[in-house]
Amino acid sequence: QDERHRADALVALAPYLNEQLLQEGLIAARKIQNERSRAYVLATLAPYLSGEEQECVLQDGLIAALKIQDERFRARSLASLAPHLHGQLLQQGLAAIHDIQDERFRADALTALVPCLNDEAQERALQDGLAALAIQDSQLQSDTLTALAPYLSGQILEQGLLAALAIQDEEFRAKALAALAPGLSGHLLQQGLMAALVIQDEVSRAKALAVLASYLSGEDQKRALQKSLVVACTIQDERSRADVLMDLIPLLSGQLLQETLASVLVIQDERSRSDVLATLAPYLKEQSLQEGLTATFAIQDKAAQVYVLAMLVPRLSDEVQEHALQEGLTAACTIHDERQRAQALTALAPY
């Protein structure tokens, strides 16, 4: 009897309905009195229809959505309908989103609608989305920019970068900068780098620098990566330091990899140290490879030790590889937890 539960049931059943049952589902959906629930079900059923019937269902869903008084739920309903709208219905949906007064809810709906738009309509929606960032909510600002970033270019991209720089919370500012990074070049990329460098929180600064550095080249990239590595090594929390180092490693080479290995060896927490060593293993060569192997044998947690060894083994010479595999097999057999022991043996099996 509860309409919300009935709506949830119809949505869950939608992928499994044949043509006849789909028609019965539509009849049931249209009988739902609550506009929010009705729009929700119609938006879910619409993709399983085609032609005029689909357009009619989408029209009904849009009408239901527009009757929802609560802007938060109206925005959610419009967002669920957006990917399926086209032509006149798409324009109606866009107009309805523009009418939402609360910037938070309008931004949420716009981010869902933007991928469906072309040219002038998309540019207007992007402008509206950026305008919604005036609200002082760092997470909303970051999430909105992250969703809009792939569609920003030219002057609108520059506006997006300025909006990112205005985010008060450093963690969310760093996330926004990282999301915008693929589209940045030239002076905008340099502006993003400068903004990352002044972030006080080491984790956020290192992560932002690492992402931005990946879009640089030559000496500029090397300098940015060096700065990111230096910052990463100052992070007090070892788990956070390990996570940042693992993000950096695929971008590093030469001396920077050697410096990273040295920073890994001083991590006290074995799980964190093991995770970084495993990530670093495929990039180690010669002397660094031997240092990594020595560090791996020193790991007391046998499951973690075998995990890292499995990553190192393909890089080793035949003689050293045989010794490492023997050590790994011995370590695996001492693991008391049967599931972990099985995982360890499975990791070594290909070699």
XYZ file of C-alpha atoms in Angstrom:
351
model
C 0.000 0.000 0.000
C 2.867 2.401 0.725
C 3.553 4.279 -2.518
C 7.242 4.768 -1.827
C 7.743 1.036 -1.323
C 5.659 0.299 -4.414
C 7.835 2.705 -6.398
C 11.022 1.059 -5.095
C 9.662 -2.349 -6.100
C 8.788 -1.188 -9.624
C 12.257 0.314 -10.049
C 13.925 -2.904 -8.889
C 11.802 -4.982 -11.274
C 12.258 -2.704 -14.310
C 15.251 -4.496 -15.912
C 13.407 -7.830 -15.855
C 10.014 -6.849 -17.284
C 8.943 -8.181 -20.660
C 6.797 -6.051 -22.961
C 3.473 -7.017 -21.368
C 4.731 -6.621 -17.800
C 6.367 -3.324 -18.735
C 2.982 -1.984 -19.807
C 1.476 -3.117 -16.507
C 4.345 -1.411 -14.710
C 3.602 1.830 -16.558
C -0.055 1.664 -15.577
C 0.961 1.128 -11.948
C 3.479 3.971 -12.118
C 0.948 6.443 -13.476
C -1.422 5.610 -10.606
C 1.112 6.683 -7.994
C -0.180 9.891 -6.437
C 3.075 11.113 -4.949
C 4.792 13.165 -7.681
C 8.297 12.375 -6.451
C 7.733 8.630 -6.511
C 5.859 8.783 -9.822
C 8.647 10.752 -11.528
C 11.221 8.345 -10.080
C 9.518 5.267 -11.527
C 8.741 6.835 -14.901
C 12.364 7.961 -15.286
C 13.482 4.397 -14.571
C 11.024 2.742 -16.969
C 11.563 5.199 -19.854
C 14.891 3.724 -21.122
C 13.138 0.397 -21.732
C 10.732 2.071 -24.167
C 11.216 3.685 -27.544
C 9.689 6.162 -29.948
C 6.505 8.025 -29.113
C 5.763 5.820 -26.125
C 9.071 6.719 -24.506
C 8.526 10.413 -25.203
C 5.067 10.243 -23.663
C 6.417 8.584 -20.502
C 9.198 11.154 -20.237
C 6.648 13.939 -20.651
C 4.588 12.453 -17.810
C 7.709 12.118 -15.673
C 8.657 15.728 -16.338
C 5.168 16.944 -15.465
C 5.326 14.987 -12.201
C 8.775 16.387 -11.399
C 7.637 19.967 -11.952
C 4.829 19.507 -9.425
C 7.230 18.570 -6.635
C 7.244 21.423 -4.135
C 10.469 20.569 -2.317
C 13.308 21.898 -4.509
C 15.753 19.249 -3.341
C 13.540 16.412 -4.539
C 12.483 18.303 -7.660
C 16.156 18.716 -8.552
C 16.813 15.003 -7.978
C 13.859 14.029 -10.148
C 14.964 16.344 -12.942
C 18.493 14.938 -12.668
C 17.193 11.369 -13.029
C 15.171 12.349 -16.095
C 17.899 14.460 -17.721
C 19.928 11.703 -19.457
C 16.817 10.559 -21.351
C 15.455 13.940 -22.436
C 15.882 15.387 -25.909
C 14.414 18.068 -28.106
C 11.604 20.083 -26.576
C 11.532 17.979 -23.416
C 15.213 18.714 -22.831
C 14.566 22.437 -23.153
C 11.681 22.158 -20.682
C 13.903 20.284 -18.245
C 16.637 22.907 -18.573
C 14.155 25.726 -17.982
C 12.826 23.925 -14.889
C 16.334 23.574 -13.489
C 17.024 27.269 -14.056
C 13.915 28.037 -11.981
C 15.290 26.230 -8.906
C 16.222 28.930 -6.399
C 18.516 26.988 -4.079
C 22.020 27.027 -5.608
C 22.945 23.646 -4.131
C 20.037 21.805 -5.696
C 20.282 23.718 -8.978
C 23.978 22.806 -9.228
C 23.209 19.112 -8.641
C 20.596 19.075 -11.390
C 22.749 21.049 -13.820
C 25.676 18.651 -13.475
C 23.343 15.824 -14.531
C 21.959 17.820 -17.468
C 25.190 19.282 -18.915
C 26.357 16.082 -20.700
C 23.028 15.997 -22.559
C 23.379 19.504 -23.991
C 25.160 20.876 -27.012
C 26.822 24.178 -27.828
C 24.892 27.231 -26.666
C 22.593 25.391 -24.267
C 25.528 23.609 -22.650
C 27.474 26.850 -22.297
C 24.539 28.481 -20.556
C 24.138 25.506 -18.233
C 27.861 25.605 -17.415
C 27.641 29.303 -16.651
C 24.696 28.656 -14.360
C 26.556 25.821 -12.694
C 29.549 28.049 -11.986
C 27.267 30.816 -10.758
C 25.823 28.387 -8.227
C 29.309 28.095 -6.689
C 28.794 31.464 -5.020
C 27.337 29.550 -2.081
C 29.953 29.054 0.654
C 29.945 25.273 0.775
C 33.404 23.911 -0.027
C 32.276 20.343 -0.681
C 29.463 21.451 -2.983
C 31.840 23.756 -4.833
C 34.397 20.974 -5.267
C 31.849 18.322 -6.260
C 30.204 20.647 -8.786
C 33.509 21.627 -10.373
C 34.565 17.987 -10.518
C 31.361 17.076 -12.360
C 31.561 20.046 -14.734
C 35.328 19.927 -15.368
C 35.268 17.627 -18.449
C 33.009 20.128 -20.247
C 34.866 23.334 -19.405
C 37.025 25.099 -21.985
C 38.190 28.555 -22.924
C 36.857 31.384 -20.814
C 34.523 29.110 -18.861
C 37.478 26.936 -17.864
C 39.265 30.038 -16.609
C 36.181 30.917 -14.567
C 36.156 27.373 -13.200
C 39.789 27.688 -12.110
C 39.041 30.973 -10.349
C 36.121 29.289 -8.601
C 38.422 26.466 -7.488
C 40.954 28.927 -6.093
C 38.191 30.559 -4.043
C 37.262 27.329 -2.222
C 38.050 27.841 1.470
C 38.628 24.245 2.537
C 42.072 23.155 1.323
C 41.194 19.499 0.838
C 38.267 20.341 -1.421
C 40.275 23.048 -3.197
C 42.957 20.464 -3.969
C 40.334 18.025 -5.286
C 38.874 20.718 -7.538
C 42.320 21.604 -8.889
C 42.980 17.926 -9.611
C 39.664 17.619 -11.462
C 40.401 20.682 -13.582
C 44.009 19.670 -14.313
C 43.353 17.690 -17.551
C 41.953 20.800 -19.216
C 44.641 23.210 -18.040
C 47.594 24.333 -20.129
C 49.910 27.290 -20.444
C 49.323 30.077 -17.946
C 46.255 28.336 -16.466
C 48.312 25.264 -15.607
C 50.977 27.464 -14.053
C 48.278 29.261 -12.078
C 47.003 25.911 -10.828
C 50.527 24.911 -9.769
C 51.022 28.144 -7.868
C 47.701 27.604 -6.114
C 48.720 24.052 -5.157
C 52.049 25.242 -3.749
C 50.397 27.572 -1.235
C 48.095 24.903 0.198
C 49.152 24.454 3.825
C 47.903 20.917 4.372
C 50.718 18.611 3.232
C 48.485 15.773 2.023
C 46.289 18.058 -0.072
C 49.292 19.979 -1.421
C 51.213 16.850 -2.411
C 48.183 15.273 -4.109
C 47.356 18.425 -6.063
C 50.968 18.860 -7.164
C 51.203 15.229 -8.292
C 48.094 15.464 -10.472
C 49.061 18.822 -11.977
C 52.622 17.628 -12.605
C 51.345 14.780 -14.758
C 50.240 17.377 -17.330
C 53.649 19.067 -17.484
C 56.692 17.899 -19.403
C 60.457 18.092 -19.224
C 62.107 20.094 -16.482
C 58.842 21.704 -15.408
C 57.402 18.296 -14.614
C 60.547 17.152 -12.851
C 60.560 20.228 -10.607
C 56.886 19.841 -9.756
C 57.328 16.147 -8.956
C 60.364 16.928 -6.813
C 58.329 19.449 -4.822
C 55.475 16.970 -4.444
C 57.867 14.268 -3.220
C 59.448 16.616 -0.696
C 56.015 17.549 0.624
C 54.919 13.900 0.746
C 57.910 12.999 2.880
C 56.918 15.606 5.483
C 53.463 14.092 6.055
C 53.370 12.924 9.656
C 50.629 10.330 9.343
C 52.314 7.314 7.779
C 49.190 5.923 6.134
C 48.519 9.262 4.456
C 52.170 9.530 3.458
C 52.036 6.067 1.926
C 48.881 6.873 -0.041
C 50.436 10.024 -1.519
C 53.675 8.211 -2.380
C 51.709 5.489 -4.185
C 49.974 8.160 -6.271
C 53.338 9.706 -7.141
C 55.338 6.587 -8.009
C 54.007 5.992 -11.567
C 55.123 9.520 -12.482
C 58.678 9.210 -11.150
C 61.920 8.076 -12.690
C 65.657 8.065 -12.057
C 66.852 9.848 -8.941
C 63.322 10.616 -7.798
C 62.567 6.888 -7.598
C 65.711 6.368 -5.549
C 64.634 9.152 -3.185
C 61.206 7.593 -2.913
C 62.689 4.236 -1.961
C 64.750 5.909 0.754
C 61.617 7.596 2.120
C 59.744 4.296 2.089
C 62.369 2.498 4.146
C 61.872 4.842 7.117
C 58.117 4.197 7.342
C 57.551 2.361 10.616
C 54.092 0.994 9.930
C 54.643 -2.296 8.124
C 51.383 -2.348 6.226
C 51.982 1.139 4.879
C 55.613 0.348 4.046
C 54.605 -2.898 2.323
C 51.945 -1.211 0.213
C 54.391 1.415 -1.055
C 57.114 -1.164 -1.702
C 54.667 -3.241 -3.744
C 53.707 -0.189 -5.791
C 57.362 0.772 -6.218
C 58.572 -2.725 -7.163
C 57.846 -2.637 -10.927
C 59.893 0.563 -11.279
C 63.049 -0.523 -9.427
C 66.310 -1.346 -11.215
C 69.726 -2.698 -10.283
C 70.904 -1.457 -6.869
C 67.492 -0.061 -5.982
C 65.980 -3.446 -6.747
C 68.381 -5.135 -4.321
C 67.581 -2.548 -1.631
C 63.878 -3.174 -2.178
C 64.384 -6.921 -1.862
C 66.361 -6.510 1.373
C 63.624 -4.282 2.770
C 61.031 -6.868 1.797
C 62.817 -9.691 3.622
C 62.782 -7.477 6.732
C 58.975 -7.296 6.775
C 57.713 -9.271 9.773
C 54.141 -9.684 8.528
C 54.537 -12.741 6.300
C 51.408 -12.091 4.255
C 52.616 -8.571 3.479
C 56.118 -9.867 2.754
C 54.863 -12.370 0.188
C 52.643 -9.728 -1.394
C 55.651 -7.479 -2.019
C 57.864 -10.385 -3.131
C 55.306 -11.337 -5.767
C 55.649 -7.829 -7.213
C 59.455 -7.926 -7.105
C 60.078 -11.419 -8.471
C 59.503 -10.625 -12.179
C 62.218 -7.961 -11.942
C 64.889 -10.265 -10.509
C 67.619 -12.234 -12.255
C 67.125 -15.999 -12.417
C 69.469 -16.793 -9.537
C 68.105 -14.111 -7.223
C 64.560 -14.926 -8.284
C 64.937 -18.556 -7.235
C 66.168 -17.512 -3.797
C 63.364 -14.957 -3.417
C 60.735 -17.513 -4.388
C 62.098 -20.014 -1.862
C 61.947 -17.361 0.851
C 58.464 -16.391 -0.256
C 57.233 -19.967 -0.209
C 58.668 -20.480 3.279
C 57.007 -17.284 4.466
C 53.672 -18.227 2.908
C 53.653 -21.605 4.628
C 54.038 -19.946 8.035
C 50.920 -17.817 7.643
C 48.332 -19.072 10.138
C 45.236 -17.558 8.554
C 44.212 -20.025 5.851
C 42.631 -17.429 3.579
C 45.755 -15.243 3.721
C 47.960 -18.290 3.201
C 45.972 -19.266 0.110
C 46.211 -15.726 -1.245
C 49.965 -15.687 -0.677
C 50.493 -18.998 -2.455
C 48.275 -17.853 -5.317
C 50.379 -14.691 -5.706
C 53.557 -16.767 -5.989
C 52.070 -19.524 -8.192
C 52.776 -17.895 -11.619
C 56.518 -17.966 -10.892
